[in-house]
Amino acid sequence: MDEEGQLTQPQDQSCWATLPDVCLHRIFWWLGDKDRSRAALVCRRWNQMMYSADLWRYRAITFSGRHSRVHAYEFESAVWYVKKFGRYLEHLEIKFLTPYSVVLTKKFQVTMQGLLSCLGKRNNRLKSLSIQYLELDRLVWRNSVRSLFLKSLSSFLKKMGKHLDHLNLKGARLTVEQGCHILNSLSYLRTESAVSELNIEDYFSHRLAVYSSPQFNQTMATFRNLVSLTLNYNCISDELLENLGENNAGTLWSMNIKCHVHDPHGQVVWGMSWAKLARYATKLKVNFVFEKVVQYERLARILLQEIPIRSISLRNCSFSNPDWSMKPTLTDLLPTFRHTLQKLSFEFNNNHESLDEELHLLILSCRELFYFNIWAFLDVNFVEQILKSQEEGRCALRTLKVRIYTNRYETPEEDRTLRHIYRKYRMLIDSEFNYFSVAYCMT
């Protein structure tokens, strides 16, 4: 553009005029919508290039949950984008950030109704859809608005189900009936769903015993091509594991399971069911995340030795409980999986007991362990012990992240010791380690 805003052609001697299309594509790929709009006005060649499918395959749309003039444009631009470039979309991610009023949820519902309707008519190549953290069980969602949104989503999935490869509805918070209705839309007029990656973590509302629902198990039986499945432990049952073994044995690679203290997790799941699934799905690796579920008795009911566990994450609340101990879990339960464990992540308040020795022995016993992350009350020398073991070849960590809790307001001594440890093992850390350590005041 010249100073008067007139459309101009690049001069022949300009490097931009002779730049290959592949280079321009790469440059335009990094630009935002406003910059792309300006670039499209430069010349006819650039304008035509803006309609290249490569530039519009991926889209992340974020709607703010707060009233603001700045964010009001988000709703209009989302529909405009789908009308203009929706036919090129292959990967769509939508986020609605914690709405605080019924007005915004209604506006979001109306916007999504138009967006999904337009996309369903114009697009036949969408492979991935992610709509996260809607929390549809909150009071800001009126029943009528929630029903209309779910109707729009169901209609869209019925049209696009045969194309979708990845579906992420994490944090939707639905009833069992609502959730199954949406998932059944993927296999509409077909006997099975083509989705290979399914994320339904926190998809159902808290405190629902989904594992006892025949409807849920019937719905999951329609998935015949799953590679990765993410869900909550309150969905796990012998029937589900049997369905997965029968219908996805040749494809199932990963299961990611979250167990939250507010979700029912006292169901009996037999080890033979896990063993049968592992026998059929030979490449299966299971990853567990426990939120405030750290009691040994509860963990032992869930972490059965027949499960091919790859990673475990244990997160507890910030309050110390003298009646609770992590030692049995560290010394008796977790070593059961020493031949398969590759990642361990801990976050707990153990102010009432020392766990340095138990943690060190656990790391040494897990020969496949390459990632270790911990936030806990530890002695600073724990870090040096791990680094020394790594240097001696007694463990094979590639990532070590340690946050050392302390009750003191200031941590100069700990900081000084950590700096000394870093200097001592700097050659080891710089050569092969993703390393982080810090002292953190908990008072």
Coordinates of C-alpha atoms in Angstrom, one line a residue:
M1 CA 0.0 0.0 0.0
D2 CA 1.3 3.5 -0.8
E3 CA 0.9 6.5 1.5
E4 CA -2.6 7.3 0.0
G5 CA -3.8 3.8 0.6
Q6 CA -3.8 2.8 -3.1
L7 CA -3.3 -0.8 -4.2
T8 CA 0.2 -1.2 -5.7
Q9 CA 2.1 -3.9 -7.4
P10 CA 5.5 -5.1 -6.1
Q11 CA 8.3 -3.7 -8.2
D12 CA 10.2 -6.1 -10.4
Q13 CA 13.4 -5.5 -8.6
S14 CA 11.8 -6.2 -5.2
C15 CA 12.8 -9.6 -3.7
W16 CA 9.1 -10.0 -2.6
A17 CA 8.0 -10.0 -6.3
T18 CA 10.2 -13.0 -7.1
L19 CA 9.8 -14.9 -3.8
P20 CA 8.6 -18.5 -4.5
D21 CA 5.0 -19.4 -3.5
V22 CA 6.2 -21.9 -0.9
C23 CA 8.2 -19.2 0.9
L24 CA 5.2 -16.8 0.9
H25 CA 3.0 -19.6 2.2
R26 CA 5.3 -20.1 5.1
I27 CA 5.5 -16.4 5.9
F28 CA 1.7 -15.9 5.7
W29 CA 1.2 -19.0 7.9
W30 CA 2.6 -17.1 10.8
L31 CA 0.5 -14.0 10.4
G32 CA -2.7 -13.2 12.3
D33 CA -6.0 -12.5 10.7
K34 CA -5.5 -8.7 10.6
D35 CA -2.1 -8.9 9.0
R36 CA -3.3 -11.5 6.5
S37 CA -6.1 -9.1 5.5
R38 CA -3.6 -6.3 5.0
A39 CA -1.3 -8.6 3.0
A40 CA -4.2 -9.6 0.7
L41 CA -4.5 -6.0 -0.4
V42 CA -0.9 -5.7 -1.6
C43 CA -1.3 -7.3 -5.0
R44 CA -3.4 -9.8 -7.0
R45 CA -0.9 -12.6 -6.4
W46 CA -0.9 -12.2 -2.7
N47 CA -4.7 -12.0 -2.6
Q48 CA -5.1 -15.2 -4.5
M49 CA -2.6 -16.9 -2.2
M50 CA -4.6 -16.0 0.9
Y51 CA -7.2 -18.5 -0.3
S52 CA -4.7 -21.3 -0.2
A53 CA -6.1 -24.2 1.9
D54 CA -2.7 -24.6 3.7
L55 CA -3.2 -21.3 5.5
W56 CA -6.6 -22.2 7.0
R57 CA -6.4 -25.8 8.0
Y58 CA -5.9 -25.0 11.7
R59 CA -8.1 -22.7 13.8
A60 CA -8.3 -21.9 17.5
I61 CA -11.3 -19.8 18.5
T62 CA -11.5 -18.4 22.1
F63 CA -14.6 -16.8 23.5
S64 CA -14.3 -14.8 26.7
G65 CA -16.7 -15.5 29.5
R66 CA -16.8 -11.8 30.6
H67 CA -18.6 -8.8 29.2
S68 CA -16.3 -6.5 27.3
R69 CA -16.3 -4.4 24.1
V70 CA -13.0 -5.8 23.2
H71 CA -14.2 -9.4 23.3
A72 CA -17.6 -8.7 21.6
Y73 CA -15.8 -8.9 18.3
E74 CA -14.9 -12.6 19.0
F75 CA -18.4 -13.9 18.4
E76 CA -18.9 -12.1 15.1
S77 CA -15.4 -12.9 13.7
A78 CA -15.8 -16.6 14.5
V79 CA -18.9 -16.9 12.2
W80 CA -17.3 -14.7 9.6
Y81 CA -14.2 -16.9 9.5
V82 CA -16.2 -20.1 9.0
K83 CA -18.2 -18.5 6.2
K84 CA -15.1 -17.3 4.5
F85 CA -12.6 -20.1 5.0
G86 CA -14.6 -22.9 6.7
R87 CA -14.3 -25.2 3.8
Y88 CA -10.5 -25.5 4.3
L89 CA -10.7 -26.4 8.0
E90 CA -9.2 -29.6 9.2
H91 CA -8.5 -28.9 12.8
L92 CA -10.8 -26.7 14.9
E93 CA -10.4 -25.8 18.6
I94 CA -13.0 -23.8 20.5
K95 CA -12.7 -22.5 24.1
F96 CA -15.4 -20.7 26.1
L97 CA -13.6 -19.3 29.1
T98 CA -15.7 -19.6 32.3
P99 CA -18.8 -17.6 31.5
Y100 CA -20.2 -15.5 34.3
S101 CA -23.7 -14.6 33.0
V102 CA -26.6 -16.2 31.2
V103 CA -26.4 -13.5 28.6
L104 CA -23.0 -14.8 27.5
T105 CA -24.0 -18.4 27.4
K106 CA -27.0 -17.5 25.3
K107 CA -24.8 -15.5 22.9
F108 CA -22.3 -18.4 22.7
Q109 CA -25.1 -20.8 22.0
V110 CA -26.5 -18.7 19.2
T111 CA -23.0 -18.1 17.7
M112 CA -22.2 -21.9 17.9
Q113 CA -25.5 -22.7 16.2
G114 CA -24.6 -20.5 13.3
L115 CA -21.0 -21.6 13.2
L116 CA -21.7 -25.3 13.3
S117 CA -24.6 -25.1 10.8
C118 CA -22.4 -23.2 8.3
L119 CA -19.4 -25.5 8.8
G120 CA -21.6 -28.6 8.4
K121 CA -22.7 -27.3 5.0
R122 CA -19.4 -26.1 3.7
N123 CA -16.8 -28.5 5.1
N124 CA -16.1 -32.1 4.3
R125 CA -12.5 -32.4 5.5
L126 CA -12.7 -31.7 9.3
K127 CA -10.5 -34.2 11.1
S128 CA -10.2 -32.8 14.6
L129 CA -12.7 -31.0 16.8
S130 CA -12.0 -29.8 20.3
I131 CA -14.6 -27.9 22.5
Q132 CA -13.2 -27.9 26.0
Y133 CA -14.3 -26.8 29.5
L134 CA -17.9 -25.8 28.8
E135 CA -19.0 -26.9 32.3
L136 CA -22.6 -27.2 31.1
D137 CA -23.8 -28.2 34.6
R138 CA -23.2 -24.7 35.9
L139 CA -26.2 -22.4 36.8
V140 CA -25.3 -19.9 34.1
W141 CA -26.5 -22.4 31.5
R142 CA -30.2 -22.3 31.4
N143 CA -31.9 -25.6 30.5
S144 CA -33.3 -24.2 27.3
V145 CA -29.9 -22.8 26.2
R146 CA -28.0 -26.0 27.1
S147 CA -30.6 -28.1 25.2
L148 CA -30.3 -25.9 22.1
F149 CA -26.5 -26.1 22.1
L150 CA -26.4 -29.8 22.5
K151 CA -28.9 -30.2 19.7
S152 CA -26.7 -28.1 17.4
L153 CA -23.6 -30.1 18.4
S154 CA -25.4 -33.4 17.9
S155 CA -26.6 -32.4 14.4
F156 CA -23.1 -31.3 13.5
L157 CA -21.5 -34.6 14.6
K158 CA -24.1 -36.6 12.7
K159 CA -23.0 -34.8 9.5
M160 CA -19.2 -34.8 10.2
G161 CA -18.9 -38.1 12.2
K162 CA -17.6 -40.0 9.2
H163 CA -14.7 -37.5 8.7
L164 CA -13.7 -36.9 12.3
D165 CA -10.6 -38.6 13.6
H166 CA -10.1 -36.7 16.9
L167 CA -12.8 -35.5 19.3
N168 CA -12.1 -33.6 22.5
L169 CA -15.0 -32.7 24.7
K170 CA -13.1 -32.4 28.0
G171 CA -14.9 -30.6 30.8
A172 CA -18.3 -30.7 29.2
R173 CA -20.0 -31.8 32.4
L174 CA -23.1 -33.6 31.1
T175 CA -25.5 -36.1 32.5
V176 CA -25.1 -39.8 31.4
E177 CA -28.1 -39.5 29.0
Q178 CA -26.9 -36.2 27.4
G179 CA -23.3 -37.5 27.1
C180 CA -24.3 -40.7 25.4
H181 CA -26.6 -38.9 23.0
I182 CA -23.8 -36.7 21.8
L183 CA -21.3 -39.6 21.4
N184 CA -24.0 -41.7 19.6
S185 CA -24.2 -38.9 17.0
L186 CA -20.8 -40.0 15.8
S187 CA -22.2 -43.3 14.5
Y188 CA -25.5 -41.9 13.2
L189 CA -26.8 -44.1 10.3
R190 CA -23.7 -46.3 10.8
T191 CA -22.9 -49.2 13.1
E192 CA -19.6 -47.7 14.3
S193 CA -17.7 -44.5 14.8
A194 CA -14.5 -43.6 12.9
V195 CA -12.9 -41.6 15.7
S196 CA -9.5 -42.8 16.7
E197 CA -8.7 -40.3 19.5
L198 CA -11.4 -39.6 22.1
N199 CA -11.0 -37.3 25.1
I200 CA -14.0 -37.4 27.5
E201 CA -12.2 -36.4 30.7
D202 CA -14.6 -34.6 33.0
Y203 CA -17.2 -35.1 30.2
F204 CA -19.7 -36.2 32.8
S205 CA -20.7 -34.3 35.8
H206 CA -19.1 -35.0 39.2
R207 CA -20.4 -37.8 41.4
L208 CA -22.0 -39.8 38.6
A209 CA -21.4 -43.6 38.7
V210 CA -21.0 -43.8 34.9
Y211 CA -19.5 -47.3 35.2
S212 CA -22.9 -48.7 36.2
S213 CA -24.7 -47.3 33.2
P214 CA -25.6 -49.9 30.5
Q215 CA -26.2 -47.0 28.1
F216 CA -22.6 -45.8 28.4
N217 CA -21.2 -49.3 27.7
Q218 CA -23.5 -49.6 24.7
T219 CA -22.3 -46.3 23.4
M220 CA -18.6 -47.1 23.9
A221 CA -19.2 -50.4 21.9
T222 CA -19.7 -48.3 18.8
F223 CA -16.1 -47.2 18.8
R224 CA -14.1 -49.7 16.8
N225 CA -10.9 -47.7 15.8
L226 CA -9.7 -46.1 19.1
V227 CA -6.0 -45.4 19.3
S228 CA -6.2 -43.1 22.4
L229 CA -8.9 -42.9 25.0
T230 CA -9.0 -40.3 27.8
L231 CA -11.7 -40.6 30.5
N232 CA -12.4 -40.6 34.2
Y233 CA -12.1 -43.7 36.4
N234 CA -15.8 -43.4 37.3
C235 CA -16.3 -44.7 33.7
I236 CA -14.1 -47.8 34.1
S237 CA -15.9 -51.2 34.4
D238 CA -15.3 -54.8 33.4
E239 CA -17.8 -54.3 30.6
L240 CA -16.0 -51.3 29.2
L241 CA -12.6 -53.1 29.3
E242 CA -14.2 -56.1 27.5
N243 CA -15.7 -53.9 24.8
L244 CA -12.3 -52.2 24.3
G245 CA -10.6 -55.6 24.0
E246 CA -13.1 -56.9 21.5
N247 CA -13.5 -53.8 19.3
N248 CA -10.2 -52.0 19.5
A249 CA -7.6 -54.6 20.3
G250 CA -5.6 -54.0 17.1
T251 CA -5.5 -50.2 17.5
L252 CA -5.7 -49.2 21.1
W253 CA -2.4 -47.7 22.1
S254 CA -3.0 -45.3 25.1
M255 CA -5.5 -44.9 27.9
N256 CA -5.4 -41.8 30.1
I257 CA -7.4 -42.2 33.3
K258 CA -8.2 -39.4 35.8
C259 CA -9.4 -40.3 39.3
H260 CA -10.9 -37.4 41.2
V261 CA -11.9 -37.5 44.9
H262 CA -15.4 -36.3 44.0
D263 CA -16.0 -39.0 41.4
P264 CA -17.2 -42.4 42.5
H265 CA -14.2 -44.8 42.4
G266 CA -15.1 -47.6 44.7
Q267 CA -16.3 -50.0 41.9
V268 CA -14.7 -53.5 41.7
V269 CA -12.7 -53.9 38.5
W270 CA -11.1 -57.3 38.2
G271 CA -7.5 -57.7 37.4
M272 CA -8.4 -60.5 34.9
S273 CA -10.3 -57.9 32.9
W274 CA -7.2 -55.7 32.6
A275 CA -5.0 -58.7 31.9
K276 CA -7.4 -59.7 29.0
L277 CA -7.3 -56.2 27.5
A278 CA -3.5 -56.1 27.8
R279 CA -3.3 -59.5 26.1
Y280 CA -5.4 -58.4 23.2
A281 CA -4.1 -54.8 22.9
T282 CA -0.4 -55.6 23.1
K283 CA 0.8 -52.1 22.6
L284 CA -1.4 -50.6 25.3
K285 CA 0.0 -48.2 27.9
V286 CA -2.1 -46.7 30.7
N287 CA -1.5 -43.3 32.3
F288 CA -3.1 -42.5 35.7
V289 CA -3.8 -39.0 37.2
F290 CA -5.0 -39.0 40.8
E291 CA -6.5 -35.8 42.2
K292 CA -6.7 -35.8 46.0
V293 CA -6.9 -39.6 46.0
V294 CA -3.7 -40.7 47.8
Q295 CA -4.8 -43.1 50.5
Y296 CA -3.0 -46.4 50.1
E297 CA -6.2 -48.5 50.4
R298 CA -7.9 -46.6 47.6
L299 CA -4.9 -46.6 45.3
A300 CA -4.4 -50.4 45.8
R301 CA -7.9 -51.1 44.7
I302 CA -7.3 -49.2 41.5
L303 CA -3.7 -49.8 40.6
L304 CA -3.8 -53.5 39.9
Q305 CA -0.7 -55.3 38.9
E306 CA -2.2 -56.5 35.7
I307 CA -2.4 -53.0 34.3
P308 CA 0.4 -52.0 31.9
I309 CA 1.0 -48.6 33.6
R310 CA 3.3 -46.1 31.9
S311 CA 2.9 -43.0 34.1
I312 CA 1.4 -42.1 37.5
S313 CA 0.6 -38.6 38.8
L314 CA -0.4 -38.1 42.4
R315 CA -1.7 -34.7 43.5
N316 CA -2.9 -34.0 47.0
C317 CA -4.4 -30.9 48.6
S318 CA -2.0 -28.4 50.4
F319 CA -3.0 -29.5 53.9
S320 CA -0.9 -31.9 55.9
N321 CA -2.7 -34.9 57.5
P322 CA -0.7 -36.7 60.3
D323 CA -3.0 -39.8 59.9
W324 CA -2.0 -40.2 56.2
S325 CA 1.3 -41.6 55.0
M326 CA 2.7 -42.0 51.6
K327 CA 5.3 -44.5 52.6
P328 CA 3.2 -47.7 51.9
T329 CA 2.4 -46.4 48.4
L330 CA 6.1 -45.6 47.7
T331 CA 7.6 -48.8 49.1
D332 CA 4.9 -51.4 48.5
L333 CA 2.5 -50.3 45.7
L334 CA 4.4 -48.4 43.1
P335 CA 7.4 -50.7 42.8
T336 CA 4.9 -53.3 41.5
F337 CA 5.1 -51.4 38.2
R338 CA 8.9 -50.9 38.1
H339 CA 9.2 -52.8 34.8
T340 CA 6.8 -50.5 32.9
L341 CA 6.8 -47.1 34.8
Q342 CA 8.4 -44.3 32.7
K343 CA 6.9 -41.2 34.2
L344 CA 6.2 -40.2 37.9
S345 CA 4.8 -36.9 39.1
F346 CA 4.1 -36.1 42.7
E347 CA 2.6 -33.1 44.4
F348 CA 1.7 -33.5 48.1
N349 CA 2.2 -32.0 51.6
N350 CA 4.3 -34.4 53.6
N351 CA 5.2 -32.0 56.3
H352 CA 4.6 -34.7 58.9
E353 CA 7.0 -37.3 57.5
S354 CA 10.2 -37.6 55.6
L355 CA 10.1 -39.4 52.3
D356 CA 13.6 -38.7 50.8
E357 CA 14.9 -42.3 51.1
E358 CA 11.7 -43.9 49.9
L359 CA 11.6 -41.7 46.8
H360 CA 15.2 -42.3 46.0
L361 CA 14.8 -46.1 46.3
L362 CA 11.7 -45.9 44.1
I363 CA 13.6 -44.1 41.4
L364 CA 16.4 -46.7 41.5
S365 CA 14.0 -49.6 41.3
C366 CA 12.2 -48.3 38.2
R367 CA 14.7 -48.9 35.5
E368 CA 12.5 -47.6 32.7
L369 CA 11.8 -44.3 34.5
F370 CA 13.0 -41.3 32.4
Y371 CA 10.8 -38.5 33.9
F372 CA 10.5 -37.5 37.5
N373 CA 8.7 -34.5 38.9
I374 CA 8.0 -33.8 42.6
W375 CA 6.7 -30.9 44.7
A376 CA 7.1 -31.9 48.4
F377 CA 8.9 -31.3 51.6
L378 CA 12.4 -32.7 50.9
D379 CA 15.9 -32.2 52.1
V380 CA 18.0 -30.2 49.6
N381 CA 20.5 -33.1 49.5
F382 CA 17.8 -35.3 47.9
V383 CA 18.6 -33.5 44.6
E384 CA 22.3 -34.3 44.9
Q385 CA 21.5 -38.0 45.7
I386 CA 19.5 -38.3 42.5
L387 CA 22.2 -36.6 40.4
K388 CA 24.9 -38.8 41.9
S389 CA 22.9 -41.9 41.1
Q390 CA 22.4 -40.6 37.5
E391 CA 26.1 -40.0 37.1
E392 CA 26.9 -43.5 38.4
G393 CA 24.4 -45.0 35.9
R394 CA 22.1 -46.4 38.6
C395 CA 19.1 -44.6 37.0
A396 CA 18.3 -43.4 33.5
L397 CA 16.4 -40.1 34.0
R398 CA 16.2 -37.6 31.2
T399 CA 14.0 -35.1 33.1
L400 CA 14.3 -34.1 36.8
K401 CA 12.1 -31.4 38.2
V402 CA 12.1 -30.7 42.0
R403 CA 10.2 -28.1 44.0
I404 CA 11.3 -28.3 47.6
Y405 CA 8.8 -27.1 50.1
T406 CA 10.0 -25.3 53.3
N407 CA 8.2 -23.7 56.2
R408 CA 10.7 -20.8 56.3
Y409 CA 9.7 -17.4 54.9
E410 CA 13.1 -17.1 53.1
T411 CA 15.2 -19.8 51.6
P412 CA 18.8 -18.4 51.2
E413 CA 20.5 -21.6 52.5
E414 CA 18.5 -23.9 50.2
D415 CA 19.1 -21.6 47.3
R416 CA 22.9 -21.6 48.0
T417 CA 23.0 -25.3 48.3
L418 CA 21.1 -25.8 45.1
R419 CA 23.5 -23.5 43.2
H420 CA 26.4 -25.5 44.6
I421 CA 24.8 -28.8 43.5
Y422 CA 24.3 -27.4 40.0
R423 CA 27.9 -26.3 39.7
K424 CA 29.1 -29.7 40.9
Y425 CA 27.0 -31.6 38.3
R426 CA 26.9 -29.0 35.6
M427 CA 28.6 -31.2 33.0
L428 CA 26.0 -34.0 33.6
I429 CA 23.0 -31.6 33.5
D430 CA 24.1 -29.7 30.4
S431 CA 24.8 -32.8 28.5
E432 CA 21.7 -34.9 28.9
F433 CA 19.3 -33.5 31.4
N434 CA 16.1 -31.5 31.5
Y435 CA 16.7 -30.2 35.0
F436 CA 14.9 -27.8 37.3
S437 CA 15.1 -27.3 41.1
V438 CA 13.9 -24.6 43.4
A439 CA 13.1 -24.1 47.1
Y440 CA 9.6 -22.8 47.7
C441 CA 8.1 -21.3 50.9
M442 CA 4.8 -22.9 52.0
T443 CA 4.0 -20.5 54.8

